[in-house]
Structures are given as structure tokens and as C-alpha cells.
């Protein structure tokens, strides 16, 4: 019903003009009742895109000026059957609250400047839990349409979640993200044996992939560059590094025998959520020279 009213207002230049005029008049007095941080509302209604849940959240006109004006426009002869009741407004308020998490997830997943692949599992898992909690709290007398919509949303999220099995990189990215890593995933999935087995399998597959494709790569550690014979100019004093005899021994001692196992031990207590994963890996390039390459290759896949 609301979508039809919004479309009706936006479809005509005359109705848009009338809406803006009345909205400005209403806003002047109504906004004074709102806190300062909530006084900047868009006057023109937003028409959502049916396939994008974030735009539906943007459309819902909960600010006071919109709620006061919409019933007036709904009295138009063409829209009288779509006039919103108090019950409808209550439902809209509920739906608006529910969609906040979906809009937040959509906005974050649309980011092009931050790594997203490693967060994808957490986002869909969080949305599933959000919808499941809403369904559990919904009163028995609630609108059946709302209940059905929530159940359908949970089913759709489950379908998407299990599609992640078709690609190994979602779980690998989470494992190689120092903010998450293996131990955090195990704790998160501890009550779901099937998913926990999937995490363990993914870890083993990641280890195999690392051993076959990265573990034997030559390190580009700067210590190797020191072995290049110096260029000597006749008559100039030659500088000799008398400690060089210990450099190869030192490097062999500091590099872990198995970088992946060492990484999982190192991140058994995950890093702060504010850490940038690529910066974290770059800072530990010397500690995990080959695993660093794998982490960059996986984490940089668009999410």
C-alpha cells in the first residue's frame, strides 16, 4: 500500500510540488519536537526498488512530517483503498526496525575500499540470527503477512549461506583474517556440528593448498640481498659485515617451520576489529613470507 502511495506522489510534477509545499509547512512545527540530530529529513518521498531491501528501509516514512502528510494524499480517490490505518503504521514501524540490519549489511557489502570477502559469512550469519530472533519474539496475534515474510527471508538467507559451500574462498578469507581466524570460527560454530566440520575441512584444505602452491616459494626476504658481492672501487675502503656469518642461521631460527600452524597459534586470540587485515599481514611479512602471499591473494578477492 505504501509503495503505491509513494509512486502516486512521485509520478506527477504537480503532486510532487504539492507534496513539497505541504511538507515544508508541516516540517517547520513538527521538527521542533525532534532531537537536533534527527531534524534533517528528506522532504521528498523515496520509492524503493523491490529487489533491494536497503531501499525499502529508505522508503519507509517514519519521520513525523511524512506520517502526517501521507494520510492526506491517501484520501485521493485513486488511493482511498490504500489509506493506512494505525495498525498499518505500527507494522511499518516494526518492519523499519527489522530492515536496519539489512540496510547496514548492504551498505557495507557495497564498499569498494575495504576488504569484504572475509566478513561475508559473519554478515549472513548475523542476519540469520536477527531474523530468527524477530520470529521468536513475534506475538501470536501478529499479522500473518509479516510472519510469512520473515520466514521467507530466513529461508532465503539460508539458501544463500549454503551456496558459500560452492566456493572455498569465503571460509579461507575468514581463516586468514587476523580479526577472525580459526579459533573464533570454532567458538562461533560450536553448537552446530555440521558447520563446525565444514570449518575444520576448510582449514585442512587451506593447508593443502598452501603446501602445494606457496610453501616452497623462495622468500623475498631482504637478508638474501645482503649476499650480493659489494662493488669495490680501487682506493676506497671496503666495508665488511663481520656478522654476516650468522645471518642465515638467524633467519632459519626465526622463520616458523610451518607458517600456517604458527599463524593459527599467533591468532588464537584474534586481533582488534579495528585492525586492517592487509596492514596486519604486511607488518608480519618477514615472519610469514609465503603465507603472506597466500593471504593477500585470498583477501583481495572482491566480496
XYZ file of C-alpha atoms in Angstrom:
303
model
C 0.000 0.000 0.000
C 2.708 2.459 0.954
C 4.624 1.822 -2.256
C 1.526 2.695 -4.311
C 1.057 5.959 -2.395
C 4.710 6.916 -2.837
C 4.600 6.093 -6.538
C 1.411 8.162 -6.873
C 3.073 11.221 -5.317
C 6.281 10.915 -7.338
C 4.663 10.161 -10.708
C 3.304 13.678 -11.284
C 5.198 17.012 -11.212
C 2.079 18.677 -9.805
C 1.731 16.158 -6.973
C 5.456 16.388 -6.209
C 5.177 20.156 -5.960
C 2.105 19.934 -3.727
C 3.824 17.376 -1.509
C 6.926 19.554 -1.080
C 4.866 22.633 -0.277
C 2.829 20.859 2.382
C 5.878 19.033 3.724
C 7.751 22.300 4.243
C 4.800 23.816 6.082
C 4.377 20.771 8.292
C 8.092 20.365 8.898
C 8.541 23.778 10.462
C 6.434 22.917 13.513
C 6.917 19.152 13.606
C 10.701 19.135 13.555
C 10.859 21.244 16.704
C 9.594 18.183 18.594
C 12.542 16.081 17.383
C 16.072 15.987 18.847
C 18.577 18.195 16.958
C 20.315 15.180 15.421
C 17.082 13.973 13.815
C 15.909 17.222 12.274
C 17.388 16.742 8.810
C 14.874 14.553 6.989
C 14.431 14.462 3.221
C 11.126 16.042 2.295
C 10.570 14.114 -0.924
C 9.423 10.505 -0.560
C 11.784 7.786 -1.759
C 10.465 4.991 -3.954
C 12.159 1.707 -3.211
C 13.481 -0.962 -5.556
C 11.651 -4.214 -4.825
C 14.780 -6.336 -5.118
C 16.846 -4.230 -2.689
C 15.894 -4.480 0.975
C 18.044 -1.452 1.829
C 15.998 0.831 -0.409
C 12.783 -0.405 1.236
C 14.171 0.795 4.564
C 14.890 4.184 2.977
C 11.329 4.418 1.681
C 9.537 3.930 4.987
C 8.373 7.414 6.013
C 8.617 7.262 9.784
C 9.578 10.901 10.437
C 6.655 12.912 11.788
C 6.182 15.183 8.733
C 5.787 12.224 6.394
C 3.410 10.368 8.631
C 1.179 13.413 8.961
C 1.055 14.080 5.239
C 0.634 10.610 3.767
C -2.917 10.064 5.068
C -3.882 13.326 3.349
C -2.599 12.126 -0.010
C -4.109 8.688 0.521
C -7.554 10.291 0.566
C -7.197 10.868 -3.174
C -9.961 8.967 -4.977
C -7.426 6.715 -6.714
C -5.763 5.780 -3.432
C -8.607 5.693 -0.949
C -8.482 1.895 -0.769
C -4.795 2.140 0.183
C -5.289 4.519 3.105
C -3.088 3.438 6.018
C -4.635 2.527 9.359
C -2.987 2.758 12.776
C -2.312 -0.964 12.544
C -0.578 -0.436 9.198
C 1.610 2.293 10.684
C 2.543 0.020 13.581
C 3.540 -2.690 11.116
C 5.612 -0.205 9.105
C 7.433 0.842 12.256
C 8.255 -2.779 13.051
C 9.450 -3.507 9.520
C 11.588 -0.369 9.517
C 13.352 -1.547 12.677
C 13.884 -5.014 11.216
C 15.356 -3.700 7.980
C 18.053 -1.625 9.699
C 20.395 -4.609 9.865
C 19.758 -5.490 6.217
C 20.441 -1.947 5.081
C 23.621 -1.828 7.147
C 24.817 -5.120 5.623
C 24.004 -3.982 2.086
C 25.846 -0.690 2.564
C 28.901 -2.429 3.988
C 28.991 -5.104 1.298
C 28.851 -2.388 -1.364
C 32.123 -0.929 -0.101
C 34.948 -0.785 -2.635
C 37.696 0.488 -0.320
C 37.634 -2.230 2.344
C 38.135 -5.983 2.297
C 34.738 -7.668 2.333
C 35.197 -11.345 1.461
C 36.287 -12.373 4.959
C 33.241 -10.661 6.524
C 30.634 -12.205 4.224
C 29.998 -15.312 6.345
C 29.673 -13.224 9.504
C 27.191 -10.866 7.847
C 24.859 -13.563 6.572
C 25.117 -15.449 9.851
C 24.292 -12.271 11.763
C 21.279 -11.535 9.551
C 20.007 -15.096 10.015
C 20.207 -14.760 13.790
C 18.497 -11.363 13.632
C 15.540 -12.733 11.657
C 15.337 -15.854 13.837
C 15.193 -13.686 16.957
C 12.452 -11.488 15.492
C 10.340 -14.525 14.595
C 10.739 -15.898 18.137
C 9.642 -12.580 19.682
C 6.728 -12.021 17.312
C 3.388 -12.166 19.092
C 0.985 -14.953 18.143
C -1.573 -12.388 17.052
C 0.838 -10.636 14.692
C -0.053 -10.013 11.068
C 0.327 -13.357 9.209
C 1.811 -11.489 6.241
C 4.639 -10.181 8.417
C 5.317 -13.618 9.865
C 5.332 -15.209 6.416
C 7.681 -12.531 5.102
C 10.123 -13.113 7.952
C 10.091 -16.874 7.438
C 10.686 -16.413 3.705
C 13.574 -14.044 4.476
C 15.153 -16.609 6.807
C 14.803 -19.357 4.194
C 16.358 -17.140 1.512
C 19.285 -16.262 3.773
C 19.807 -19.967 4.485
C 19.845 -20.689 0.752
C 22.497 -18.023 0.212
C 24.508 -19.196 3.204
C 24.794 -22.759 1.951
C 25.734 -21.527 -1.513
C 29.001 -20.413 0.068
C 29.975 -24.086 0.028
C 30.319 -23.761 -3.739
C 33.350 -21.509 -3.224
C 36.187 -22.252 -0.824
C 37.359 -18.658 -0.671
C 34.720 -17.285 1.726
C 35.870 -19.543 4.560
C 39.536 -19.268 3.608
C 39.293 -15.483 3.748
C 37.766 -15.676 7.236
C 40.535 -18.042 8.353
C 43.223 -15.684 7.011
C 41.657 -12.583 8.545
C 43.527 -11.950 11.839
C 40.346 -10.431 13.318
C 38.589 -13.800 12.927
C 40.916 -16.764 12.266
C 40.279 -20.391 13.217
C 39.612 -20.293 16.973
C 36.918 -17.619 16.681
C 35.136 -19.601 13.959
C 35.249 -22.763 16.078
C 33.679 -20.931 19.025
C 31.003 -19.409 16.792
C 30.027 -22.783 15.298
C 30.430 -24.908 18.436
C 26.684 -25.664 18.664
C 26.348 -26.618 15.000
C 28.339 -29.835 14.391
C 27.846 -29.906 10.615
C 29.087 -26.356 10.146
C 31.935 -26.978 12.583
C 33.045 -29.936 10.454
C 32.961 -27.661 7.410
C 35.294 -25.202 9.146
C 37.762 -27.960 10.017
C 37.634 -29.297 6.471
C 38.218 -25.803 5.099
C 41.243 -25.405 7.368
C 42.721 -28.694 6.137
C 42.066 -27.776 2.508
C 43.699 -24.399 3.060
C 46.775 -26.134 4.493
C 46.962 -28.447 1.471
C 46.618 -25.540 -0.949
C 49.328 -23.617 0.899
C 51.741 -26.548 0.885
C 51.201 -27.271 -2.809
C 51.304 -23.716 -4.128
C 53.027 -21.371 -1.676
C 55.148 -23.111 0.974
C 58.049 -23.875 -1.381
C 58.257 -20.395 -2.938
C 61.555 -18.585 -2.480
C 61.323 -15.862 0.116
C 61.956 -12.309 -0.977
C 63.378 -11.587 2.473
C 65.858 -8.701 2.329
C 68.502 -10.868 4.067
C 69.062 -12.659 0.763
C 70.019 -9.382 -0.873
C 72.911 -8.946 1.549
C 74.710 -11.890 -0.064
C 75.349 -9.890 -3.253
C 79.091 -9.156 -3.524
C 79.791 -5.464 -2.967
C 81.161 -3.295 -5.756
C 84.682 -2.264 -4.781
C 86.258 0.913 -6.149
C 90.056 0.946 -6.181
C 91.463 3.044 -3.404
C 88.248 3.111 -1.353
C 87.973 1.351 1.999
C 85.885 -1.821 1.838
C 83.211 -2.262 4.500
C 82.957 -5.811 5.712
C 79.963 -7.103 7.636
C 81.578 -9.470 10.086
C 78.171 -10.522 11.455
C 77.008 -11.839 8.087
C 78.197 -15.334 9.020
C 75.278 -15.514 11.460
C 72.551 -14.078 9.187
C 71.412 -17.334 7.573
C 71.367 -19.075 10.960
C 69.328 -16.233 12.478
C 66.795 -16.272 9.636
C 66.421 -20.044 9.880
C 65.742 -19.797 13.583
C 63.136 -17.016 13.376
C 61.046 -18.359 10.484
C 58.470 -20.934 11.649
C 58.740 -24.446 10.254
C 55.050 -24.364 9.334
C 53.828 -20.842 8.714
C 50.136 -21.727 8.710
C 50.250 -23.548 12.048
C 52.274 -20.702 13.512
C 49.740 -18.171 12.206
C 46.813 -20.029 13.802
C 48.692 -20.175 17.119
C 49.540 -16.499 16.808
C 45.888 -15.555 16.187
C 44.309 -17.882 18.756
C 43.328 -14.586 20.394
C 42.065 -12.576 17.393
C 43.225 -9.034 16.719
C 41.092 -5.974 17.406
C 38.222 -5.376 14.996
C 39.786 -2.038 14.010
C 42.835 -3.751 12.519
C 43.219 -3.583 8.744
C 43.949 -7.202 7.654
C 46.298 -6.259 4.803
C 48.272 -3.876 7.007
C 48.484 -6.627 9.639
C 49.914 -9.065 7.094
C 52.291 -6.509 5.630
C 53.703 -5.790 9.097
C 54.399 -9.533 9.527
C 55.704 -10.188 6.044
C 59.092 -11.315 7.372
C 57.504 -13.664 9.900
C 55.178 -15.317 7.361
C 56.829 -14.671 3.956
C 54.968 -17.319 1.959
C 51.694 -17.288 3.875
C 51.687 -13.509 3.384
C 51.390 -14.074 -0.373
C 48.501 -16.502 0.029
C 46.695 -14.152 2.434
C 46.982 -11.226 0.024
C 45.768 -13.343 -2.903
C 42.696 -14.547 -0.991
C 41.752 -11.430 0.978
C 41.921 -9.192 -2.093
C 39.222 -11.172 -3.926
C 36.175 -8.864 -4.284
C 33.419 -9.824 -1.830
